[in-house]
Amino acid sequence: MGRMQRISIDPVLTELVRGGKPQNLYFDKLFPIVQVKKEQGKIPAYTSVLDKDYDTIRAIRAGSNVRQPGDVDYIRFLCTEHDITVPLDYREIEESDLPLEMRETMTNQQIIFRKIEKMAAELATSTDNFADGNVVTLSGGDCFDKDSSHPLKIMNEVIRAMQKKLGANYELNAVIGAPVWDVLKEHPDFTEKIKYSMKGVMTTALLKEIVGLNGEIFIADFVDNGDFLWGDNIVFAVVPKRADSVYTPSYGFTFRKKGFPRVDTFDDNGGKIKNIRYTDIFDIKVMDKAGGYLISNCIS
């Protein structure tokens, strides 16, 4: 495409893609989206634990209490551009009984969001992205598909450990891989507790109540090449209800350049081909390793 070729932002298609995201995606449940003005930058890493008590009492005519500022660690983000284009012949557009341009735009969006979901799952299921002591790898009879296992006990211990580290005021979300959910909802630890409930069927709302989670539970059933992307893992993470700022405590963020995603169009072949291009600019970062907890290898 030449430098002077006509390119125009399509306001209708752009508004369409900014109005939501494809179903069955969970990246923003652990890495909420925050907008940034520049494609790269650095922000102070959030420290979730104050491990020192300070004297704050001041006697009459005494000087004020003073503490020295701590060292500040910074986390750098570098957004990359992702785009995908689909060419449509003017005859295809005119002959289609469906809103072809909208349909193909949504397909473009799904392709890019698929990339984001895979990036998030890779980060959130890697033991390197959690603080020391914040990973449990199950084996043998402890795996949740074994009758000898105690998933309720393990999940309670994880939640209590997080509360001790972070304080009870933080809200935890949990993303549970679909294969793990299939096992949990049939496990005696939970079936015994819900057999007298109205439906006698495990739901995420019931699980949340049983384990005492103060955030939300999401069942990650996204399939990639025939396998569940989030595997046999459970990920707990501190996530704000609203990510208004990069300075809000959170396990991680999806950094997105302001003004994106957007959809633009340009013509080829003397106007007979209309190209529809979806563009997004983003990065995903773990901000606070202490703000997450991973239970891996839940199924033997």
mmCIF file of C-alpha atoms in Angstrom:
data_model
loop_
_atom_site.group_PDB
_atom_site.id
_atom_site.type_symbol
_atom_site.label_atom_id
_atom_site.label_comp_id
_atom_site.label_asym_id
_atom_site.label_seq_id
_atom_site.Cartn_x
_atom_site.Cartn_y
_atom_site.Cartn_z
ATOM 1 C CA MET A 1 0.000 0.000 0.000
ATOM 2 C CA GLY A 2 1.480 3.360 -1.050
ATOM 3 C CA ARG A 3 2.065 6.173 1.402
ATOM 4 C CA MET A 4 -0.701 8.292 -0.159
ATOM 5 C CA GLN A 5 -3.306 5.487 -0.307
ATOM 6 C CA ARG A 6 -6.558 6.501 1.337
ATOM 7 C CA ILE A 7 -6.957 5.179 4.894
ATOM 8 C CA SER A 8 -9.930 6.091 7.027
ATOM 9 C CA ILE A 9 -11.033 5.119 10.512
ATOM 10 C CA ASP A 10 -14.490 3.578 10.363
ATOM 11 C CA PRO A 11 -16.418 5.024 13.345
ATOM 12 C CA VAL A 12 -19.218 2.440 13.222
ATOM 13 C CA LEU A 13 -16.934 -0.597 13.105
ATOM 14 C CA THR A 14 -14.595 0.926 15.684
ATOM 15 C CA GLU A 15 -17.483 1.527 18.067
ATOM 16 C CA LEU A 16 -18.595 -2.050 17.467
ATOM 17 C CA VAL A 17 -15.284 -3.549 18.614
ATOM 18 C CA ARG A 18 -14.916 -1.166 21.532
ATOM 19 C CA GLY A 19 -18.319 -2.156 22.831
ATOM 20 C CA GLY A 20 -17.219 -5.548 24.149
ATOM 21 C CA LYS A 21 -15.121 -8.630 23.639
ATOM 22 C CA PRO A 22 -15.728 -12.173 22.417
ATOM 23 C CA GLN A 23 -17.211 -14.640 24.871
ATOM 24 C CA ASN A 24 -15.205 -17.247 26.782
ATOM 25 C CA LEU A 25 -12.193 -14.985 27.292
ATOM 26 C CA TYR A 26 -10.813 -14.464 30.787
ATOM 27 C CA PHE A 27 -7.559 -12.521 30.444
ATOM 28 C CA ASP A 28 -9.100 -9.348 31.879
ATOM 29 C CA LYS A 29 -10.290 -11.224 34.986
ATOM 30 C CA LEU A 30 -6.641 -11.445 36.051
ATOM 31 C CA PHE A 31 -5.085 -8.689 33.923
ATOM 32 C CA PRO A 32 -7.643 -5.857 33.746
ATOM 33 C CA ILE A 33 -7.265 -3.370 30.908
ATOM 34 C CA VAL A 34 -5.777 0.043 31.625
ATOM 35 C CA GLN A 35 -5.221 2.719 29.006
ATOM 36 C CA VAL A 36 -1.818 4.349 28.568
ATOM 37 C CA LYS A 37 -0.874 7.394 26.499
ATOM 38 C CA LYS A 38 2.413 6.010 25.185
ATOM 39 C CA GLU A 39 3.361 2.615 23.819
ATOM 40 C CA GLN A 40 6.122 2.216 26.381
ATOM 41 C CA GLY A 41 6.920 3.447 29.827
ATOM 42 C CA LYS A 42 7.577 2.419 33.395
ATOM 43 C CA ILE A 43 5.443 2.498 36.510
ATOM 44 C CA PRO A 44 6.292 1.834 40.158
ATOM 45 C CA ALA A 45 5.824 -1.784 41.160
ATOM 46 C CA TYR A 46 3.132 -2.127 43.773
ATOM 47 C CA THR A 47 4.336 -3.423 47.155
ATOM 48 C CA SER A 48 1.489 -5.302 48.778
ATOM 49 C CA VAL A 49 3.068 -5.964 52.183
ATOM 50 C CA LEU A 50 4.269 -3.522 54.851
ATOM 51 C CA ASP A 51 6.432 -5.665 57.134
ATOM 52 C CA LYS A 52 7.398 -3.002 59.636
ATOM 53 C CA ASP A 53 5.495 -1.198 62.393
ATOM 54 C CA TYR A 54 6.159 2.497 62.834
ATOM 55 C CA ASP A 55 5.957 4.649 65.933
ATOM 56 C CA THR A 56 3.294 7.253 65.186
ATOM 57 C CA ILE A 57 2.607 8.707 68.623
ATOM 58 C CA ARG A 58 3.866 12.263 69.132
ATOM 59 C CA ALA A 59 4.265 13.820 72.574
ATOM 60 C CA ILE A 60 3.502 17.476 73.270
ATOM 61 C CA ARG A 61 6.174 19.761 71.751
ATOM 62 C CA ALA A 62 7.996 16.758 70.345
ATOM 63 C CA GLY A 63 9.071 16.486 66.764
ATOM 64 C CA SER A 64 7.027 14.624 64.180
ATOM 65 C CA ASN A 65 7.661 10.959 63.490
ATOM 66 C CA VAL A 66 9.693 10.414 60.348
ATOM 67 C CA ARG A 67 10.224 7.437 58.102
ATOM 68 C CA GLN A 68 12.615 7.253 55.197
ATOM 69 C CA PRO A 69 11.145 6.571 51.755
ATOM 70 C CA GLY A 70 11.777 3.079 50.498
ATOM 71 C CA ASP A 71 13.459 2.108 47.289
ATOM 72 C CA VAL A 72 11.121 2.118 44.316
ATOM 73 C CA ASP A 73 11.192 -0.702 41.803
ATOM 74 C CA TYR A 74 9.826 -0.011 38.363
ATOM 75 C CA ILE A 75 8.177 -2.343 35.890
ATOM 76 C CA ARG A 76 8.527 -1.461 32.240
ATOM 77 C CA PHE A 77 5.843 -2.107 29.668
ATOM 78 C CA LEU A 78 6.280 -2.138 25.915
ATOM 79 C CA CYS A 79 3.115 -2.315 23.856
ATOM 80 C CA THR A 80 3.275 -3.971 20.470
ATOM 81 C CA GLU A 81 0.960 -3.427 17.530
ATOM 82 C CA HIS A 82 -1.210 -6.309 16.375
ATOM 83 C CA ASP A 83 -3.343 -6.063 13.257
ATOM 84 C CA ILE A 84 -5.243 -8.233 10.822
ATOM 85 C CA THR A 85 -6.844 -7.267 7.502
ATOM 86 C CA VAL A 86 -9.563 -8.886 5.423
ATOM 87 C CA PRO A 87 -10.196 -7.909 1.755
ATOM 88 C CA LEU A 88 -13.794 -7.814 0.544
ATOM 89 C CA ASP A 89 -14.886 -7.420 -3.068
ATOM 90 C CA TYR A 90 -17.595 -4.803 -3.598
ATOM 91 C CA ARG A 91 -19.722 -7.504 -5.202
ATOM 92 C CA GLU A 92 -19.462 -9.696 -2.099
ATOM 93 C CA ILE A 93 -20.599 -6.789 0.041
ATOM 94 C CA GLU A 94 -23.536 -5.939 -2.224
ATOM 95 C CA GLU A 95 -24.694 -9.546 -2.631
ATOM 96 C CA SER A 96 -24.405 -10.604 1.017
ATOM 97 C CA ASP A 97 -27.654 -11.044 2.952
ATOM 98 C CA LEU A 98 -25.671 -10.504 6.167
ATOM 99 C CA PRO A 99 -23.868 -7.393 7.426
ATOM 100 C CA LEU A 100 -20.651 -8.740 5.913
ATOM 101 C CA GLU A 101 -18.369 -5.909 7.018
ATOM 102 C CA MET A 102 -19.499 -6.229 10.633
ATOM 103 C CA ARG A 103 -19.164 -10.006 10.585
ATOM 104 C CA GLU A 104 -15.626 -9.895 9.215
ATOM 105 C CA THR A 105 -14.685 -7.156 11.669
ATOM 106 C CA MET A 106 -15.813 -9.339 14.560
ATOM 107 C CA THR A 107 -13.764 -12.216 13.154
ATOM 108 C CA ASN A 108 -10.712 -9.941 13.041
ATOM 109 C CA GLN A 109 -11.370 -8.991 16.651
ATOM 110 C CA GLN A 110 -11.573 -12.638 17.696
ATOM 111 C CA ILE A 111 -8.197 -13.334 16.080
ATOM 112 C CA ILE A 112 -6.480 -10.558 18.063
ATOM 113 C CA PHE A 113 -8.267 -11.383 21.326
ATOM 114 C CA ARG A 114 -7.240 -15.004 20.907
ATOM 115 C CA LYS A 115 -3.640 -13.776 20.948
ATOM 116 C CA ILE A 116 -4.259 -11.751 24.124
ATOM 117 C CA GLU A 117 -5.894 -14.708 25.870
ATOM 118 C CA LYS A 118 -2.965 -16.990 25.067
ATOM 119 C CA MET A 119 -0.460 -14.422 26.343
ATOM 120 C CA ALA A 120 -2.398 -14.054 29.598
ATOM 121 C CA ALA A 121 -2.779 -17.799 30.146
ATOM 122 C CA GLU A 122 0.929 -18.348 29.554
ATOM 123 C CA LEU A 123 1.819 -15.731 32.172
ATOM 124 C CA ALA A 124 -0.750 -16.814 34.752
ATOM 125 C CA THR A 125 0.093 -20.528 34.619
ATOM 126 C CA SER A 126 3.880 -20.114 34.857
ATOM 127 C CA THR A 127 5.332 -20.669 38.325
ATOM 128 C CA ASP A 128 7.925 -17.952 37.660
ATOM 129 C CA ASN A 129 5.212 -15.305 37.898
ATOM 130 C CA PHE A 130 4.304 -15.949 41.535
ATOM 131 C CA ALA A 131 6.071 -15.096 44.777
ATOM 132 C CA ASP A 132 7.894 -17.767 46.768
ATOM 133 C CA GLY A 133 5.346 -19.893 48.595
ATOM 134 C CA ASN A 134 2.512 -18.873 46.277
ATOM 135 C CA VAL A 135 2.528 -22.026 44.152
ATOM 136 C CA VAL A 136 1.096 -25.446 44.989
ATOM 137 C CA THR A 137 1.824 -28.253 42.533
ATOM 138 C CA LEU A 138 -0.358 -31.265 43.245
ATOM 139 C CA SER A 139 0.695 -34.853 42.730
ATOM 140 C CA GLY A 140 -0.487 -38.385 43.417
ATOM 141 C CA GLY A 141 -3.447 -38.695 45.734
ATOM 142 C CA ASP A 142 -3.635 -34.929 46.266
ATOM 143 C CA CYS A 143 -4.822 -34.338 42.688
ATOM 144 C CA PHE A 144 -8.481 -33.367 42.721
ATOM 145 C CA ASP A 145 -9.615 -36.289 40.574
ATOM 146 C CA LYS A 146 -8.525 -38.699 43.326
ATOM 147 C CA ASP A 147 -10.907 -39.775 46.113
ATOM 148 C CA SER A 148 -8.168 -39.146 48.679
ATOM 149 C CA SER A 149 -7.841 -35.482 47.726
ATOM 150 C CA HIS A 150 -9.185 -32.523 49.688
ATOM 151 C CA PRO A 151 -9.678 -29.594 47.302
ATOM 152 C CA LEU A 152 -11.810 -27.646 49.773
ATOM 153 C CA LYS A 153 -9.038 -27.737 52.376
ATOM 154 C CA ILE A 154 -6.393 -26.702 49.851
ATOM 155 C CA MET A 155 -8.482 -23.854 48.430
ATOM 156 C CA ASN A 156 -9.300 -22.589 51.918
ATOM 157 C CA GLU A 157 -5.624 -22.666 52.857
ATOM 158 C CA VAL A 158 -4.688 -20.709 49.737
ATOM 159 C CA ILE A 159 -7.316 -18.035 50.360
ATOM 160 C CA ARG A 160 -6.326 -17.670 54.025
ATOM 161 C CA ALA A 161 -2.643 -17.481 53.088
ATOM 162 C CA MET A 162 -3.419 -14.690 50.632
ATOM 163 C CA GLN A 163 -5.435 -12.821 53.249
ATOM 164 C CA LYS A 164 -2.555 -13.050 55.736
ATOM 165 C CA LYS A 165 -0.111 -11.677 53.181
ATOM 166 C CA LEU A 166 -2.311 -8.999 51.690
ATOM 167 C CA GLY A 167 -4.994 -8.248 54.241
ATOM 168 C CA ALA A 168 -8.666 -9.163 54.088
ATOM 169 C CA ASN A 169 -9.588 -5.939 52.285
ATOM 170 C CA TYR A 170 -8.200 -7.124 48.961
ATOM 171 C CA GLU A 171 -10.562 -8.759 46.523
ATOM 172 C CA LEU A 172 -9.493 -12.065 45.004
ATOM 173 C CA ASN A 173 -10.693 -13.460 41.705
ATOM 174 C CA ALA A 174 -10.249 -17.095 40.724
ATOM 175 C CA VAL A 175 -9.920 -18.498 37.214
ATOM 176 C CA ILE A 176 -10.487 -22.258 37.138
ATOM 177 C CA GLY A 177 -9.596 -24.382 34.131
ATOM 178 C CA ALA A 178 -12.654 -26.143 32.713
ATOM 179 C CA PRO A 179 -11.274 -29.679 33.324
ATOM 180 C CA VAL A 180 -10.725 -28.785 36.988
ATOM 181 C CA TRP A 181 -14.254 -27.442 37.305
ATOM 182 C CA ASP A 182 -15.668 -30.690 35.922
ATOM 183 C CA VAL A 183 -13.867 -32.574 38.701
ATOM 184 C CA LEU A 184 -14.626 -30.122 41.515
ATOM 185 C CA LYS A 185 -18.371 -30.036 40.967
ATOM 186 C CA GLU A 186 -18.513 -33.837 41.414
ATOM 187 C CA HIS A 187 -16.073 -34.045 44.326
ATOM 188 C CA PRO A 188 -17.466 -35.246 47.693
ATOM 189 C CA ASP A 189 -15.941 -32.199 49.437
ATOM 190 C CA PHE A 190 -18.555 -30.101 47.659
ATOM 191 C CA THR A 191 -21.401 -32.476 46.799
ATOM 192 C CA GLU A 192 -21.860 -33.184 50.506
ATOM 193 C CA LYS A 193 -22.228 -29.487 51.213
ATOM 194 C CA ILE A 194 -24.689 -28.727 48.412
ATOM 195 C CA LYS A 195 -26.893 -31.833 48.435
ATOM 196 C CA TYR A 196 -29.529 -30.002 50.448
ATOM 197 C CA SER A 197 -29.390 -26.839 48.356
ATOM 198 C CA MET A 198 -32.275 -25.911 46.076
ATOM 199 C CA LYS A 199 -30.848 -27.560 42.950
ATOM 200 C CA GLY A 200 -28.223 -29.821 44.429
ATOM 201 C CA VAL A 201 -25.917 -28.763 41.592
ATOM 202 C CA MET A 202 -22.616 -26.975 42.058
ATOM 203 C CA THR A 203 -22.428 -23.441 40.697
ATOM 204 C CA THR A 204 -19.684 -20.848 40.841
ATOM 205 C CA ALA A 205 -21.844 -18.854 43.251
ATOM 206 C CA LEU A 206 -22.066 -21.831 45.618
ATOM 207 C CA LEU A 207 -18.348 -22.528 45.327
ATOM 208 C CA LYS A 208 -17.567 -18.909 46.102
ATOM 209 C CA GLU A 209 -19.697 -19.123 49.247
ATOM 210 C CA ILE A 210 -18.235 -22.456 50.354
ATOM 211 C CA VAL A 211 -14.584 -21.420 50.052
ATOM 212 C CA GLY A 212 -15.194 -17.878 51.313
ATOM 213 C CA LEU A 213 -13.873 -16.040 48.278
ATOM 214 C CA ASN A 214 -14.638 -12.318 48.261
ATOM 215 C CA GLY A 215 -14.104 -11.860 44.525
ATOM 216 C CA GLU A 216 -15.522 -13.732 41.538
ATOM 217 C CA ILE A 217 -14.958 -17.205 40.094
ATOM 218 C CA PHE A 218 -14.632 -17.779 36.351
ATOM 219 C CA ILE A 219 -14.551 -21.103 34.524
ATOM 220 C CA ALA A 220 -11.956 -20.841 31.751
ATOM 221 C CA ASP A 221 -13.284 -22.992 28.914
ATOM 222 C CA PHE A 222 -11.423 -21.378 26.009
ATOM 223 C CA VAL A 223 -10.199 -24.093 23.626
ATOM 224 C CA ASP A 224 -6.971 -23.750 21.656
ATOM 225 C CA ASN A 225 -6.088 -26.416 19.079
ATOM 226 C CA GLY A 226 -8.321 -28.979 20.752
ATOM 227 C CA ASP A 227 -7.086 -28.387 24.320
ATOM 228 C CA PHE A 228 -8.363 -26.188 27.114
ATOM 229 C CA LEU A 229 -5.979 -23.244 27.139
ATOM 230 C CA TRP A 230 -5.975 -22.762 30.925
ATOM 231 C CA GLY A 231 -5.325 -26.462 31.498
ATOM 232 C CA ASP A 232 -5.701 -28.112 34.896
ATOM 233 C CA ASN A 233 -4.891 -24.990 36.897
ATOM 234 C CA ILE A 234 -6.579 -22.667 39.370
ATOM 235 C CA VAL A 235 -5.271 -19.105 39.516
ATOM 236 C CA PHE A 236 -6.146 -16.711 42.353
ATOM 237 C CA ALA A 237 -5.319 -13.045 41.851
ATOM 238 C CA VAL A 238 -5.869 -9.644 43.425
ATOM 239 C CA VAL A 239 -7.876 -7.692 40.859
ATOM 240 C CA PRO A 240 -9.612 -4.328 41.307
ATOM 241 C CA LYS A 241 -13.292 -4.048 40.477
ATOM 242 C CA ARG A 242 -12.430 -1.052 38.327
ATOM 243 C CA ALA A 243 -8.960 -0.546 36.909
ATOM 244 C CA ASP A 244 -9.077 3.243 36.945
ATOM 245 C CA SER A 245 -5.326 3.664 37.223
ATOM 246 C CA VAL A 246 -2.084 1.738 36.753
ATOM 247 C CA TYR A 247 -1.411 2.559 40.420
ATOM 248 C CA THR A 248 -4.365 0.464 41.576
ATOM 249 C CA PRO A 249 -3.192 -2.717 43.361
ATOM 250 C CA SER A 250 -3.512 -5.654 40.955
ATOM 251 C CA TYR A 251 -1.724 -8.908 40.204
ATOM 252 C CA GLY A 252 -1.298 -7.668 36.660
ATOM 253 C CA PHE A 253 -2.542 -5.390 33.909
ATOM 254 C CA THR A 254 -3.241 -5.397 30.201
ATOM 255 C CA PHE A 255 -1.762 -2.099 29.018
ATOM 256 C CA ARG A 256 -3.589 -0.746 25.982
ATOM 257 C CA LYS A 257 -2.660 2.410 24.098
ATOM 258 C CA LYS A 258 -5.375 5.019 24.294
ATOM 259 C CA GLY A 259 -7.520 5.154 21.166
ATOM 260 C CA PHE A 260 -7.362 1.418 20.470
ATOM 261 C CA PRO A 261 -8.646 -0.948 19.267
ATOM 262 C CA ARG A 262 -9.764 0.689 16.057
ATOM 263 C CA VAL A 263 -10.893 -0.341 12.609
ATOM 264 C CA ASP A 264 -9.821 1.422 9.437
ATOM 265 C CA THR A 265 -10.555 0.746 5.791
ATOM 266 C CA PHE A 266 -8.655 1.292 2.568
ATOM 267 C CA ASP A 267 -9.326 0.444 -1.081
ATOM 268 C CA ASP A 268 -7.422 -1.608 -3.634
ATOM 269 C CA ASN A 269 -7.902 -2.414 -7.320
ATOM 270 C CA GLY A 270 -9.402 0.946 -8.185
ATOM 271 C CA GLY A 271 -11.945 0.778 -5.353
ATOM 272 C CA LYS A 272 -13.259 -2.698 -6.164
ATOM 273 C CA ILE A 273 -11.616 -4.229 -3.059
ATOM 274 C CA LYS A 274 -12.392 -2.838 0.363
ATOM 275 C CA ASN A 275 -9.870 -3.821 3.022
ATOM 276 C CA ILE A 276 -11.068 -3.883 6.630
ATOM 277 C CA ARG A 277 -8.251 -3.727 9.157
ATOM 278 C CA TYR A 278 -8.456 -4.230 12.926
ATOM 279 C CA THR A 279 -5.584 -2.806 14.989
ATOM 280 C CA ASP A 280 -4.782 -3.027 18.683
ATOM 281 C CA ILE A 281 -1.668 -1.975 20.635
ATOM 282 C CA PHE A 282 -1.120 -3.648 24.000
ATOM 283 C CA ASP A 283 1.155 -5.410 26.484
ATOM 284 C CA ILE A 284 0.417 -7.721 29.417
ATOM 285 C CA LYS A 285 2.455 -7.569 32.614
ATOM 286 C CA VAL A 286 2.518 -9.200 36.037
ATOM 287 C CA MET A 287 2.745 -6.301 38.489
ATOM 288 C CA ASP A 288 2.800 -7.966 41.904
ATOM 289 C CA LYS A 289 3.857 -11.610 42.207
ATOM 290 C CA ALA A 290 2.647 -11.665 45.803
ATOM 291 C CA GLY A 291 -0.831 -10.771 44.534
ATOM 292 C CA GLY A 292 -1.367 -14.131 42.850
ATOM 293 C CA TYR A 293 -1.467 -17.810 43.803
ATOM 294 C CA LEU A 294 -1.298 -20.838 41.515
ATOM 295 C CA ILE A 295 -2.622 -24.347 42.133
ATOM 296 C CA SER A 296 -1.248 -26.445 39.283
ATOM 297 C CA ASN A 297 -1.523 -30.048 38.130
ATOM 298 C CA CYS A 298 -4.964 -30.368 39.693
ATOM 299 C CA ILE A 299 -5.694 -33.490 37.624
ATOM 300 C CA SER A 300 -3.425 -36.507 37.613
#
